[in-house]
């Protein structure tokens, strides 16, 4: 593909920001509406195809999930949940995954964007696709996990696999991308790569030694990191690992989960990336010139989530934006500076150069088993 301008499709449903996990829950779908408002106030919507995705159907979702689980999700409501506690126990982990009002519709918007986005890449209609409502990487075949009910990413990758022999899944959310890794753990057609905080941190999986099984052996890549990683050290590991992955696997498409809980100052994550450091990963992946599908994910300091996804939209478009935020619907969230940037802090980086070199060299050894 020629470098320079890329044809970008941006999937957005106006309703997505209205769904609510509960007043005190950290996951706020509203942050997607906040990001959209910054995107439009910069005029970025004029530079891309803005598409409202068709909602995913039960048939779409059961390409990965079990019929039992999706039927339950379709029926559950806060009131009904109280009448069937044993069902909830089977499908929904308490507190993390509440049966909130409209949970099924919320999932059908998120998954609808990831399926339609994959189809756009398959048909060569876009070089880059964005679905900030996607990225719910923990959802399992028959149960919800970690704020995720329907795994839009697995559904998107299954769609990409209809047209592409090999797909890279890349996950820069601060949590391990366990649901996606598990779904493709035995196949050599998807290489799944997750960078995450590891050690006494949810979901607890993603050891560097976990590399896949059977045909999938060496097609799972895990980059376990300690607290406080900064832009420079993250870029060092990220670029070395991803250059290695792209050269050895040569995918036809990349699906990148851009969870922003890896930013400095997140309510859940303890990394120290600035907005620029996070976006540098997106820019690096864009530079390979392979069709790129960016989805959202975690991110719990919502003013910084909105800033970063808006900025990453501009990076994907190759359209520079002003450092001061234009007036937008949620302007008062961004005071007192009203700037786009999310700076890093002075927290201690618990990752040493030796540990990081070790990680890169172990992964290099794993990838030597992947046939060219
Ligand atoms: C992709 N951490 C999702 C990340 C999912 C993390 C967890 C919470 C949490 C849940 C709440 C809440 C919270 C302040 C934080 C073992 C437990 C401990 C529930 C309180 N406040 C993504 C999931 C993780 C829910 N879960 O990768 C309601 O933190 O650690 C756990 C599990 C059992 C359940 N309890 C937490 O970013 C989108 N949950 C407040 C209200
Ligand atoms: Ca991750
Ligand atoms: Zn996360």
Short mmCIF file of N, CA and C in Angstrom, two decimals, residues 9-13 32 53 109-115 117 129-135 152 293-297:
data_model
loop_
_atom_site.label_atom_id
_atom_site.label_comp_id
_atom_site.label_asym_id
_atom_site.label_seq_id
_atom_site.Cartn_x
_atom_site.Cartn_y
_atom_site.Cartn_z
N UNK A 9 -12.05 4.68 7.95
CA UNK A 9 -13.46 4.56 8.33
C UNK A 9 -13.56 4.57 9.85
N UNK A 10 -14.51 5.34 10.35
CA UNK A 10 -14.68 5.52 11.80
C UNK A 10 -16.10 5.10 12.15
N UNK A 11 -16.22 4.06 12.97
CA UNK A 11 -17.53 3.54 13.36
C UNK A 11 -17.97 4.18 14.67
N UNK A 12 -19.15 4.77 14.65
CA UNK A 12 -19.66 5.45 15.85
C UNK A 12 -21.18 5.40 15.88
N UNK A 13 -21.72 5.03 17.04
CA UNK A 13 -23.16 5.04 17.26
C UNK A 13 -23.46 6.03 18.37
N UNK A 32 -16.68 7.41 25.27
CA UNK A 32 -16.64 7.27 23.80
C UNK A 32 -17.33 8.48 23.16
N UNK A 53 -22.58 1.69 12.80
CA UNK A 53 -22.56 0.26 12.45
C UNK A 53 -23.93 -0.39 12.61
N UNK A 109 -23.81 -3.00 19.74
CA UNK A 109 -23.19 -1.82 19.12
C UNK A 109 -21.68 -2.03 19.03
N UNK A 110 -21.09 -2.43 20.14
CA UNK A 110 -19.64 -2.66 20.19
C UNK A 110 -19.22 -3.73 19.18
N UNK A 111 -19.91 -4.87 19.20
CA UNK A 111 -19.57 -5.98 18.30
C UNK A 111 -19.96 -5.65 16.86
N UNK A 112 -21.06 -4.92 16.67
CA UNK A 112 -21.49 -4.54 15.32
C UNK A 112 -20.41 -3.73 14.62
N UNK A 113 -19.77 -2.83 15.35
CA UNK A 113 -18.69 -2.01 14.78
C UNK A 113 -17.47 -2.85 14.42
N UNK A 114 -17.14 -3.82 15.27
CA UNK A 114 -15.94 -4.62 15.00
C UNK A 114 -16.16 -5.59 13.84
N UNK A 115 -17.37 -6.09 13.67
CA UNK A 115 -17.66 -6.99 12.56
C UNK A 115 -17.72 -6.19 11.24
N UNK A 117 -16.44 -3.30 10.66
CA UNK A 117 -15.11 -2.74 10.40
C UNK A 117 -14.21 -3.75 9.72
N UNK A 129 -9.37 1.30 9.97
CA UNK A 129 -10.72 1.36 10.54
C UNK A 129 -10.59 1.62 12.05
N UNK A 130 -11.53 2.40 12.59
CA UNK A 130 -11.55 2.74 14.01
C UNK A 130 -12.90 2.37 14.60
N UNK A 131 -12.90 1.69 15.76
CA UNK A 131 -14.13 1.45 16.51
C UNK A 131 -13.82 1.59 17.99
N UNK A 132 -13.90 2.83 18.51
CA UNK A 132 -13.55 3.05 19.91
C UNK A 132 -14.51 2.35 20.86
N UNK A 133 -15.68 1.92 20.38
CA UNK A 133 -16.64 1.19 21.23
C UNK A 133 -16.27 -0.28 21.37
N UNK A 134 -15.27 -0.73 20.61
CA UNK A 134 -14.84 -2.13 20.70
C UNK A 134 -13.67 -2.28 21.65
N UNK A 135 -13.08 -3.47 21.65
CA UNK A 135 -11.89 -3.73 22.46
C UNK A 135 -12.15 -4.48 23.75
N UNK A 152 -16.05 -8.57 21.02
CA UNK A 152 -16.11 -7.97 19.68
C UNK A 152 -14.82 -8.22 18.90
N UNK A 293 -6.79 -2.11 11.98
CA UNK A 293 -8.10 -1.92 12.61
C UNK A 293 -7.85 -1.60 14.09
N UNK A 294 -8.13 -0.35 14.50
CA UNK A 294 -7.94 0.05 15.90
C UNK A 294 -9.27 0.04 16.64
N UNK A 295 -9.30 -0.65 17.78
CA UNK A 295 -10.47 -0.65 18.64
C UNK A 295 -10.09 -0.07 19.99
N UNK A 296 -11.09 0.23 20.82
CA UNK A 296 -10.86 0.82 22.14
C UNK A 296 -10.48 -0.23 23.17
N UNK A 297 -11.11 -0.17 24.34
CA UNK A 297 -10.80 -1.10 25.43
C UNK A 297 -10.90 -0.37 26.76
#
